[in-house]
Coordinates of C-alpha atoms and ligand atoms in Angstrom, one line a residue:
M646 CA 110.0 115.2 110.5
D647 CA 109.9 118.2 108.4
S648 CA 111.8 120.5 110.8
S649 CA 113.7 120.5 113.9
L650 CA 111.6 122.2 116.6
P651 CA 113.9 123.3 119.2
R652 CA 111.0 124.0 121.8
W653 CA 110.2 120.4 121.9
Q654 CA 113.4 118.7 122.1
L655 CA 114.1 116.3 124.9
L656 CA 117.7 116.9 125.4
P657 CA 119.8 120.0 126.3
K658 CA 119.9 122.8 123.7
L659 CA 122.9 123.5 121.6
G660 CA 125.4 125.7 123.7
Q661 CA 123.7 124.7 127.1
E662 CA 126.5 122.6 128.3
R663 CA 129.0 124.3 130.6
E664 CA 132.7 125.2 129.9
G665 CA 135.0 122.2 130.9
E666 CA 132.4 119.6 130.3
Q667 CA 132.9 117.0 127.7
Q668 CA 129.6 116.9 126.2
L669 CA 129.1 118.4 122.9
S670 CA 125.8 119.0 121.1
L671 CA 125.5 119.2 117.4
R672 CA 122.7 120.3 115.4
G673 CA 121.7 118.8 112.1
V674 CA 118.3 118.0 110.6
A675 CA 115.8 115.6 112.2
A676 CA 115.3 113.1 109.6
S677 CA 113.6 110.2 111.6
P678 CA 112.0 110.6 115.1
G679 CA 112.9 108.7 118.0
I680 CA 116.0 108.8 120.6
A681 CA 119.1 106.4 120.3
L682 CA 122.0 105.8 122.5
G683 CA 124.9 103.8 121.2
R684 CA 128.8 104.1 120.3
A685 CA 129.9 105.5 117.1
Y686 CA 130.3 103.2 114.2
I687 CA 132.1 105.4 111.7
V688 CA 131.7 104.3 108.0
G689 CA 135.1 105.1 106.3
T690 CA 134.7 107.5 103.2
E691 CA 136.1 106.2 100.1
T692 CA 136.8 108.8 97.3
A693 CA 136.3 107.7 93.8
A694 CA 139.9 108.9 93.0
S695 CA 142.3 106.6 91.1
S696 CA 143.9 103.8 93.4
G697 CA 147.4 104.1 92.2
Q698 CA 147.9 100.4 92.0
Q699 CA 150.1 98.7 89.5
P700 CA 148.7 98.6 86.0
R701 CA 146.7 95.5 85.0
T702 CA 145.4 94.3 81.8
A703 CA 141.9 95.5 80.5
E704 CA 140.6 91.9 81.2
Q705 CA 141.8 92.1 84.8
E706 CA 140.3 95.5 85.2
W707 CA 137.0 94.3 83.8
E708 CA 137.1 91.3 86.0
R709 CA 137.7 93.4 89.1
Y710 CA 134.8 95.6 88.1
R711 CA 132.4 92.7 87.5
W712 CA 133.4 91.3 90.9
A713 CA 132.7 94.4 92.7
L714 CA 129.5 94.8 91.0
E715 CA 128.3 91.3 91.8
Q716 CA 129.3 91.9 95.3
L717 CA 127.1 95.2 95.5
L718 CA 124.2 93.5 93.6
Q719 CA 124.2 90.8 96.2
E720 CA 124.0 93.3 98.9
L721 CA 121.0 94.9 97.3
D722 CA 119.2 91.5 97.0
A723 CA 119.8 90.8 100.7
A724 CA 118.7 94.5 101.4
Q725 CA 115.6 94.2 99.2
Q726 CA 114.6 90.8 100.9
V727 CA 114.8 92.5 104.3
A728 CA 112.8 95.6 103.0
Q729 CA 110.0 93.4 101.7
R730 CA 109.4 92.2 105.2
E731 CA 110.1 95.3 107.3
A732 CA 109.5 98.2 105.1
P733 CA 107.5 96.7 102.0
A734 CA 106.5 100.1 100.5
M735 CA 110.3 101.0 100.3
A736 CA 111.5 97.6 98.7
S737 CA 110.9 99.1 95.1
V738 CA 113.2 101.9 95.8
I739 CA 116.4 99.3 96.3
E740 CA 115.0 97.4 93.4
S741 CA 115.1 100.5 91.0
Y742 CA 118.7 101.1 92.2
R743 CA 119.7 97.6 91.5
L744 CA 118.2 97.9 88.1
M745 CA 119.9 101.2 87.5
L746 CA 123.4 99.7 88.5
S747 CA 123.0 96.5 86.3
E748 CA 121.7 98.4 83.2
S749 CA 123.4 97.1 80.3
A750 CA 124.1 100.8 79.0
L751 CA 126.3 101.4 82.1
Q752 CA 128.2 98.1 81.6
E753 CA 128.9 98.9 78.1
T754 CA 130.2 102.5 79.0
V755 CA 132.5 101.2 81.7
Q756 CA 133.7 98.3 79.4
R757 CA 134.6 100.7 76.8
S758 CA 136.4 103.0 79.1
I759 CA 138.3 100.1 80.2
A760 CA 139.1 98.9 76.8
Q761 CA 140.5 102.5 76.2
G762 CA 142.9 102.0 79.1
S763 CA 141.1 103.1 81.9
T764 CA 141.1 101.6 85.5
A765 CA 137.9 100.3 86.8
E766 CA 137.7 102.9 89.4
E767 CA 138.1 105.6 86.4
A768 CA 135.7 103.7 84.2
L769 CA 133.2 103.6 86.8
R770 CA 133.6 107.4 87.6
A771 CA 133.2 108.2 84.0
A772 CA 130.3 106.4 83.6
L773 CA 128.4 107.6 86.8
E774 CA 129.6 111.0 87.4
P775 CA 127.7 112.9 84.5
T776 CA 124.4 111.7 86.0
I777 CA 125.6 112.6 89.4
Y778 CA 126.6 116.1 88.3
R779 CA 123.5 116.6 86.5
L780 CA 121.3 115.5 89.6
R781 CA 123.6 117.5 92.0
F782 CA 123.1 120.8 90.3
S783 CA 119.4 120.2 89.6
S784 CA 117.4 123.2 91.2
D785 CA 115.2 120.4 92.6
A786 CA 116.0 119.0 96.2
V787 CA 114.7 115.6 95.4
L788 CA 116.9 115.3 92.4
R789 CA 119.9 116.6 94.4
E790 CA 119.2 113.8 96.9
R791 CA 119.2 111.1 94.3
A792 CA 122.7 112.5 93.5
V793 CA 123.9 111.9 97.0
E794 CA 122.5 108.3 97.0
L795 CA 124.1 107.6 93.6
E796 CA 127.3 109.0 94.7
Q797 CA 127.4 106.8 97.7
F798 CA 126.9 103.8 95.6
L799 CA 129.7 104.8 93.4
R800 CA 131.8 105.2 96.7
Q801 CA 130.7 101.7 97.8
L802 CA 131.7 100.1 94.4
V803 CA 135.3 101.7 94.7
A804 CA 135.7 100.5 98.3
L805 CA 134.7 97.0 96.9
L806 CA 137.3 97.5 94.1
R807 CA 139.8 97.9 96.9
N808 CA 138.6 94.7 98.9
R809 CA 137.2 97.2 101.5
M810 CA 134.1 95.2 102.4
P811 CA 131.7 96.7 104.8
Q812 CA 131.8 95.4 108.2
R813 CA 128.0 95.9 109.2
S814 CA 128.1 93.3 111.9
C815 CA 130.4 95.5 114.0
A816 CA 127.5 98.0 114.1
R817 CA 125.3 96.1 116.6
N818 CA 124.1 98.7 119.1
A819 CA 126.0 101.4 117.4
V820 CA 125.1 104.7 115.8
V821 CA 126.1 104.6 112.2
V822 CA 128.0 107.9 111.3
A823 CA 128.8 108.3 107.7
H824 CA 129.2 110.9 105.1
A825 CA 126.1 109.5 103.3
L826 CA 124.2 106.3 103.4
T827 CA 122.2 104.5 100.6
P828 CA 118.6 103.3 101.3
S829 CA 120.1 99.6 101.3
D830 CA 122.8 100.6 103.7
V831 CA 120.0 101.7 106.1
V832 CA 118.4 98.3 105.7
L833 CA 121.3 96.3 106.2
F834 CA 122.7 98.5 109.2
H835 CA 119.2 98.1 110.7
Q836 CA 119.3 94.2 110.1
A837 CA 122.9 94.3 111.7
G838 CA 121.3 95.9 115.0
A839 CA 122.5 99.5 114.5
V840 CA 120.1 101.7 116.6
G841 CA 120.6 105.1 115.0
L842 CA 122.1 106.9 111.9
V843 CA 123.9 110.3 111.5
T844 CA 125.1 111.5 108.2
V845 CA 126.9 114.5 107.1
V846 CA 124.7 115.1 103.9
G847 CA 121.2 114.2 102.8
G848 CA 117.9 115.7 102.9
I849 CA 114.6 114.6 104.9
T850 CA 112.7 113.6 101.6
S851 CA 115.7 111.3 100.7
H852 CA 115.0 107.7 100.2
T853 CA 117.6 107.2 103.0
A854 CA 115.6 109.3 105.3
I855 CA 112.4 107.7 104.2
M856 CA 113.7 104.3 104.8
A857 CA 115.0 105.2 108.2
R858 CA 111.5 106.5 109.2
S859 CA 109.8 103.4 107.8
L860 CA 112.1 101.1 110.0
G861 CA 111.7 103.4 112.9
M862 CA 115.6 104.1 113.3
P863 CA 116.2 107.5 114.8
A864 CA 118.4 109.7 112.4
V865 CA 119.8 113.0 112.3
I866 CA 121.1 114.1 108.7
G867 CA 122.9 117.1 107.2
L868 CA 125.3 117.3 110.4
R869 CA 128.2 118.9 108.6
G870 CA 130.9 118.3 111.3
A871 CA 130.0 114.7 112.0
L872 CA 132.9 113.1 110.6
S873 CA 135.6 115.5 112.1
L874 CA 133.9 115.9 115.7
I875 CA 132.9 112.3 116.4
R876 CA 135.4 109.8 117.1
V877 CA 135.2 105.9 116.8
Q878 CA 133.5 104.3 119.7
E879 CA 132.3 107.6 121.3
L880 CA 129.1 107.7 123.0
L881 CA 126.5 109.4 121.1
V882 CA 122.7 110.3 121.7
V883 CA 120.7 110.7 118.5
D884 CA 117.7 112.7 119.1
G885 CA 115.5 112.2 115.9
Y886 CA 112.9 114.7 117.1
A887 CA 115.1 117.6 117.5
G888 CA 117.8 116.9 114.9
V889 CA 120.5 116.9 117.7
V890 CA 123.4 114.6 118.3
I891 CA 125.2 114.6 121.6
V892 CA 128.7 113.5 121.7
R893 CA 130.0 111.9 124.9
P894 CA 126.6 112.6 126.9
N895 CA 127.2 113.7 130.6
A896 CA 125.4 112.2 133.5
E897 CA 122.5 114.6 133.6
T898 CA 121.8 114.0 129.7
L899 CA 122.2 110.1 130.5
A900 CA 119.6 110.4 133.2
R901 CA 117.3 112.5 131.1
L902 CA 117.4 109.9 128.4
Q903 CA 116.6 107.0 130.9
R904 CA 113.5 108.9 132.1
H905 CA 112.5 109.4 128.3
Q906 CA 113.0 105.7 127.7
S907 CA 111.0 104.5 130.7
R908 CA 108.2 107.1 129.6
A909 CA 108.3 105.4 126.1
Q910 CA 107.9 101.9 127.6
W911 CA 105.1 103.2 129.6
R912 CA 103.6 104.8 126.5
I913 CA 103.4 101.5 124.7
Q914 CA 101.5 99.8 127.5
L915 CA 99.3 102.8 127.7
A916 CA 98.6 102.5 124.0
Q917 CA 96.8 99.4 124.4
R918 CA 94.7 100.8 127.2
L919 CA 93.9 104.1 125.3
A920 CA 93.5 102.9 121.9
R921 CA 89.6 102.6 122.6
I922 CA 88.7 105.7 124.5
P923 CA 87.9 109.0 122.9
A924 CA 90.2 112.0 122.6
Q925 CA 88.1 114.3 124.5
T926 CA 89.1 117.4 126.6
T927 CA 88.1 117.3 130.3
D928 CA 85.2 119.8 129.0
G929 CA 83.9 117.2 126.5
Y930 CA 85.5 118.9 123.3
R931 CA 85.9 115.9 121.0
V932 CA 89.0 115.6 118.7
R933 CA 89.2 113.0 115.9
L934 CA 92.7 111.5 115.9
L935 CA 93.5 110.3 112.4
A936 CA 96.8 108.9 111.0
T937 CA 98.9 110.3 108.1
V938 CA 100.3 107.2 106.1
A939 CA 102.4 106.3 103.0
S940 CA 102.3 102.6 103.2
L941 CA 100.4 99.5 104.4
Q942 CA 102.7 99.1 107.3
D943 CA 101.7 102.6 108.3
V944 CA 98.2 101.6 108.3
E945 CA 98.9 98.7 110.8
D946 CA 100.6 101.0 113.1
A947 CA 97.8 103.4 112.9
L948 CA 95.2 100.7 113.8
V949 CA 97.6 99.6 116.9
A950 CA 97.5 103.1 118.0
G951 CA 93.7 103.4 117.9
A952 CA 93.6 105.9 114.9
E953 CA 89.8 106.7 113.9
G954 CA 90.8 106.7 110.2
I955 CA 93.3 108.0 107.8
G956 CA 93.5 111.8 107.6
L957 CA 96.1 112.0 104.8
V958 CA 97.4 109.4 102.3
R959 CA 100.6 110.9 100.6
T960 CA 99.8 109.2 97.4
E961 CA 102.7 110.9 95.6
L962 CA 105.1 108.5 97.5
L963 CA 103.6 105.8 95.2
V964 CA 105.1 107.8 92.3
L965 CA 108.2 108.4 93.9
Q966 CA 108.6 104.6 94.7
R967 CA 107.8 103.5 91.3
R968 CA 109.7 106.4 89.6
G969 CA 106.4 107.0 87.6
V970 CA 102.7 107.7 88.0
P971 CA 100.6 104.4 88.4
G972 CA 97.7 103.9 86.2
E973 CA 94.1 103.6 87.3
E974 CA 94.3 99.9 87.8
E975 CA 97.3 100.1 90.2
Q976 CA 95.9 103.0 92.2
Y977 CA 92.6 101.2 92.6
A978 CA 94.4 98.0 94.0
W979 CA 96.3 100.3 96.2
Y980 CA 93.6 102.5 97.6
R981 CA 91.4 99.4 98.1
Q982 CA 94.3 97.7 100.1
L983 CA 94.6 100.8 102.3
C984 CA 90.8 100.8 102.9
Q985 CA 90.5 97.2 103.7
G986 CA 93.2 97.6 106.5
M987 CA 91.0 100.4 107.9
G988 CA 87.6 98.5 107.8
E989 CA 84.9 101.2 108.0
A990 CA 87.0 104.2 109.2
P991 CA 87.5 106.9 106.9
V992 CA 90.5 107.0 104.5
T993 CA 91.4 110.5 103.0
I994 CA 93.1 110.0 99.6
R995 CA 95.1 113.2 98.8
L996 CA 95.3 113.8 94.9
F997 CA 98.8 113.4 93.9
D998 CA 100.9 116.4 95.1
L999 CA 103.2 116.1 92.0
G1000 CA 106.1 118.5 92.5
A1001 CA 109.7 117.3 92.3
E1002 CA 108.9 113.6 92.4
W1003 CA 106.8 114.0 89.2
R1004 CA 109.8 115.7 87.5
E1005 CA 112.1 112.8 88.1
A1006 CA 110.0 110.7 86.1
I1007 CA 109.4 113.3 83.2
P1008 CA 111.8 116.3 83.6
V1009 CA 110.1 119.8 83.2
L1010 CA 112.3 122.6 83.5
E1011 CA 111.2 125.0 86.5
R1012 CA 113.2 127.5 88.0
N1013 CA 111.3 127.5 91.3
P1014 CA 109.6 124.3 91.9
A1015 CA 108.0 125.1 95.1
L1016 CA 106.2 127.9 93.6
G1017 CA 105.8 126.2 90.2
M1018 CA 103.7 123.2 88.8
R1019 CA 102.6 121.2 91.7
G1020 CA 99.6 120.0 93.7
I1021 CA 96.1 120.7 92.3
R1022 CA 97.3 123.1 89.7
Y1023 CA 99.4 120.4 88.2
M1024 CA 96.6 118.0 88.2
L1025 CA 94.2 120.4 86.6
R1026 CA 96.5 121.0 83.8
H1027 CA 96.9 117.1 83.3
P1028 CA 93.1 116.1 83.2
E1029 CA 94.0 112.5 82.2
L1030 CA 95.8 112.0 85.2
L1031 CA 93.1 113.7 87.4
R1032 CA 90.5 111.5 85.8
A1033 CA 92.4 108.2 86.4
Q1034 CA 93.0 109.1 90.1
L1035 CA 89.3 110.1 90.6
R1036 CA 88.0 107.0 88.8
A1037 CA 90.2 104.7 90.9
I1038 CA 88.8 106.5 94.1
L1039 CA 85.2 106.3 93.0
R1040 CA 85.7 102.5 92.1
V1041 CA 86.8 101.9 95.7
A1042 CA 84.2 104.0 97.2
A1043 CA 81.6 101.9 95.1
E1044 CA 82.7 99.0 97.3
G1045 CA 81.2 100.7 100.3
F1046 CA 84.5 102.2 101.7
T1047 CA 84.3 105.5 103.3
L1048 CA 86.7 107.5 101.3
R1049 CA 87.5 111.1 101.4
L1050 CA 89.4 113.2 98.9
L1051 CA 91.8 115.9 99.6
L1052 CA 93.1 118.6 97.2
P1053 CA 96.8 119.8 97.8
L1054 CA 97.8 123.4 97.4
V1055 CA 94.4 124.9 96.7
N1056 CA 94.3 128.6 96.1
S1057 CA 90.8 129.2 95.0
A1058 CA 87.3 127.8 95.3
E1059 CA 87.2 127.6 91.5
E1060 CA 89.9 124.8 91.6
V1061 CA 87.5 122.7 94.1
R1062 CA 84.3 123.4 92.1
T1063 CA 86.4 122.2 89.0
V1064 CA 87.2 118.9 90.7
R1065 CA 83.8 118.4 92.0
Q1066 CA 82.2 118.8 88.5
M1067 CA 84.6 116.3 87.4
L1068 CA 83.8 114.0 90.1
R1069 CA 80.2 114.1 89.5
E1070 CA 80.8 113.6 85.6
L1071 CA 83.1 110.5 86.3
A1072 CA 80.5 109.1 88.8
L1073 CA 77.8 109.3 86.2
E1074 CA 80.2 107.6 83.5
L1075 CA 80.9 104.8 86.0
G1076 CA 77.3 104.3 87.0
Y1077 CA 78.4 105.1 90.6
R1078 CA 75.2 105.2 93.0
G1079 CA 76.4 106.0 96.4
R1080 CA 77.3 109.4 98.0
L1081 CA 80.1 111.2 96.5
P1082 CA 83.2 111.1 98.7
A1083 CA 83.4 114.0 100.9
L1084 CA 85.7 116.7 99.1
G1085 CA 88.3 118.5 101.2
S1086 CA 90.8 121.6 100.6
M1087 CA 94.2 121.8 102.1
V1088 CA 95.0 125.0 103.3
E1089 CA 98.7 125.5 102.6
T1090 CA 99.0 128.9 101.3
P1091 CA 98.3 132.3 102.8
A1092 CA 96.0 132.8 100.1
A1093 CA 93.8 129.8 101.0
A1094 CA 94.0 130.7 104.7
L1095 CA 92.8 134.2 104.0
G1096 CA 90.1 132.9 101.6
A1097 CA 89.2 130.0 104.0
A1098 CA 85.4 131.2 104.1
K1099 CA 85.1 131.0 100.3
L1100 CA 87.0 127.4 100.4
A1101 CA 84.6 126.4 103.1
E1102 CA 81.5 127.2 100.9
V1103 CA 82.7 124.6 98.4
S1104 CA 84.6 122.0 100.4
D1105 CA 83.1 119.5 102.7
F1106 CA 86.0 119.8 104.9
L1107 CA 89.3 121.8 105.2
S1108 CA 92.7 120.5 106.3
I1109 CA 95.6 122.7 107.1
G1110 CA 98.9 121.5 105.8
T1111 CA 101.1 123.2 108.3
N1112 CA 104.5 122.2 106.5
D1113 CA 103.6 124.1 103.5
L1114 CA 101.6 126.8 105.2
T1115 CA 104.9 127.7 107.2
Q1116 CA 107.1 127.5 104.2
Y1117 CA 104.9 129.9 102.1
T1118 CA 104.1 132.3 105.1
L1119 CA 107.6 132.6 106.3
A1120 CA 109.2 132.2 102.8
V1121 CA 111.4 129.6 104.1
D1122 CA 112.2 126.5 102.2
R1123 CA 111.0 123.6 104.4
E1124 CA 114.0 121.5 103.4
H1125 CA 116.7 124.0 103.6
E1126 CA 119.4 122.6 105.9
L1127 CA 120.8 125.8 107.1
L1128 CA 117.3 127.6 107.6
A1129 CA 115.9 124.9 109.7
E1130 CA 115.9 127.0 112.8
M1131 CA 113.7 129.6 111.0
F1132 CA 111.1 127.0 109.9
D1133 CA 108.7 127.6 112.9
P1134 CA 105.3 126.6 112.6
L1135 CA 104.4 128.2 115.7
H1136 CA 105.5 131.4 114.4
P1137 CA 102.7 134.0 115.3
A1138 CA 101.9 134.7 111.6
V1139 CA 101.4 130.9 110.9
L1140 CA 99.2 130.7 114.1
E1141 CA 97.1 133.7 113.1
L1142 CA 96.5 132.3 109.6
M1143 CA 95.5 128.9 111.2
Y1144 CA 93.1 130.7 113.6
R1145 CA 91.4 132.6 110.8
T1146 CA 91.0 129.3 108.8
A1147 CA 89.5 127.4 111.7
Q1148 CA 87.1 130.4 112.5
A1149 CA 86.0 130.6 109.0
A1150 CA 85.5 126.9 108.7
R1151 CA 83.7 126.7 111.9
A1152 CA 81.4 129.8 110.9
K1153 CA 80.4 127.7 107.8
G1154 CA 79.8 124.4 109.7
V1155 CA 82.6 122.8 107.9
P1156 CA 85.0 120.4 109.9
V1157 CA 88.7 121.7 110.0
G1158 CA 91.6 119.6 110.8
V1159 CA 95.3 119.8 110.7
C1160 CA 97.4 117.3 108.8
G1161 CA 100.9 118.7 108.7
E1162 CA 103.8 117.8 111.0
L1163 CA 102.6 120.2 113.6
A1164 CA 99.7 117.8 114.2
S1165 CA 101.9 115.2 115.5
H1166 CA 103.5 117.3 118.3
A1167 CA 101.9 117.1 121.7
A1168 CA 103.5 120.5 122.7
A1169 CA 101.3 122.1 120.0
T1170 CA 97.9 120.5 120.7
E1171 CA 96.8 123.0 123.2
L1172 CA 97.0 125.7 120.8
L1173 CA 95.2 123.6 118.0
V1174 CA 92.4 122.7 120.5
G1175 CA 92.2 126.2 121.5
M1176 CA 91.6 127.2 117.8
G1177 CA 88.8 124.8 117.5
I1178 CA 90.3 122.1 115.3
E1179 CA 88.4 119.2 115.3
E1180 CA 90.7 116.6 113.5
L1181 CA 94.4 116.0 113.8
S1182 CA 96.2 113.6 111.3
A1183 CA 99.6 112.7 112.8
T1184 CA 102.0 109.9 112.4
P1185 CA 100.9 106.7 113.9
G1186 CA 103.6 106.9 116.4
A1187 CA 102.2 110.2 117.8
L1188 CA 98.5 109.2 118.3
V1189 CA 98.9 107.9 122.0
P1190 CA 100.7 110.9 123.3
L1191 CA 98.3 113.1 121.5
K1192 CA 95.3 111.5 123.0
Q1193 CA 96.7 111.6 126.4
R1194 CA 97.5 115.2 125.8
I1195 CA 93.9 116.2 124.7
R1196 CA 92.5 114.3 127.7
Q1197 CA 94.4 116.5 130.1
L1198 CA 93.2 119.8 128.3
S1199 CA 90.2 121.9 128.8
R1200 CA 89.0 123.4 125.6
A1201 CA 87.8 126.7 127.4
A1202 CA 91.3 127.3 128.9
A1203 CA 93.1 126.4 125.6
Q1204 CA 91.0 128.9 123.6
A1205 CA 91.7 131.6 126.2
R1206 CA 95.3 131.0 126.3
L1207 CA 95.4 131.0 122.5
E1208 CA 93.7 134.3 122.3
R1209 CA 95.9 135.8 124.9
L1210 CA 98.8 134.6 123.0
L1211 CA 97.7 136.1 119.6
S1212 CA 96.6 139.3 121.0
G1213 CA 100.0 139.5 122.8
C1214 CA 101.6 138.9 119.6
C1215 CA 99.6 141.4 117.6
S1216 CA 100.1 144.2 120.1
N1217 CA 104.0 143.4 119.9
G1218 CA 103.4 144.5 116.2
V1219 CA 104.3 140.9 114.7
Ligands
PEP2398 C1 101.8 119.9 104.6 O1 102.2 120.9 103.9 O2 101.7 120.2 105.7 C2 101.3 118.6 104.3 C3 100.7 117.8 105.1 O3 101.9 118.2 102.9 P1 102.9 117.6 102.6 O4 103.9 117.7 103.8 O5 103.0 116.3 102.0 O6 103.4 118.6 101.5
MG2399 MG1 102.0 120.1 101.9

């Protein structure tokens, strides 16, 4: 989830509870959707400060360190095995931390400090903190999140040095509340039966949040007061849709929760029944429901939910997980696997939207990464990278799969033309005989939305990325923990740009879809149908509720409602 969207929250809003009631609502950032109820299991914080123990010899300190590291590496092995089964795309993340922590350079630095008289804790801190500080003060949100994860590994090693082993088995049916969690913590707590997660720090693109989403564990992060306001064993409701945690829920909240859970149960049964019927309004307007995926597991979920194809593959997650850009062969194998999972249904591969993730692999100094070298502008400046990706896509298409290609952060028709020309040249080079994959432009900037007619002339389809369109229209960082309230994809200015895009595309006869988070929210579906959106690409878990919603709507009524809304906004001077 990119943002907390208060209008869709299922539970009481902040401040709704009356004086004297015990219930407390705390707002954080929605990191993994779903609702969980459980008692708080608080993970103790262990500062990396010196332990104040009796002096030991250097050999003893080194032995302590080796023992603690061995314990942690065993944990990571266990977590990796579980991840391989339950969130395969994320297993490599754990492996990368395992490699980092067992690197010989790190061991040598620790050993040297210990030989010079440091305790194991001090040596560890001296070895890891420079990297943590460098990452923490980076201008890049993704790198700052790596700092949080690495710091958490440091805390765990310190806890192990003090013989404080994590008691994960006690977290069964509980909500884990922690300052921060590592991706391996998430896997192991999930395996121990924990039902939800709450952390004080962290961002939605952290590995920890991605892991929670992959495992289907509701999570709220960035909840600053969590450790001071939540006590051990207190009953908590984690609303991972709205980014709200309710402490000591009252009877009314619990009843609402129960209704939600029986609805969820009902939805599962309905999913099987609805999977094969079309997403069509009462007056016959057909919407194509596609899934947004980042892993093979997501593809399976998409199929179960009756997806008619894949509307967005976030390929850059492959880069993030491998900590580097994969070559043509690896991409070919991955795209092929995705397509095999979907059979004849279309699969929309987005060109790498390489922003912060890429810079982790090869540092590039950028003062403002969101406005910098990312998306199609990055790819066009790195033709070798672009060629490798296009070749991999063409090779899979040559095997008869229906592939579509999507260009991220397009600002001009010229960018699309250049890619199309390159695609033609590569097709010749490869002896490709079939139809070229359809080429789509993402509409993610106000410039693209206002220039949608021009984009539609050179594109085979348009897909509105509401996450970035909201960020760039409202000038609100989509990952800013303190501005989550202002990040509103239903802001009239954003709606107006989407509407113009849809109208421009329809006028040119080019299909238009939405692939940002807004597509997943049934509460927004009426507006999207009203605009004439023809495709929605949503998380697999959202597809069934979306289909139900679409089947209740009338396109004519939705359009009239949208037009009333937009004219009301304009006359109010928005
Ligand atoms: C978007 O911006 O809405 C989108 C779908 O792309 P991403 O979230 O990957 O930037
Ligand atoms: Mg985007």
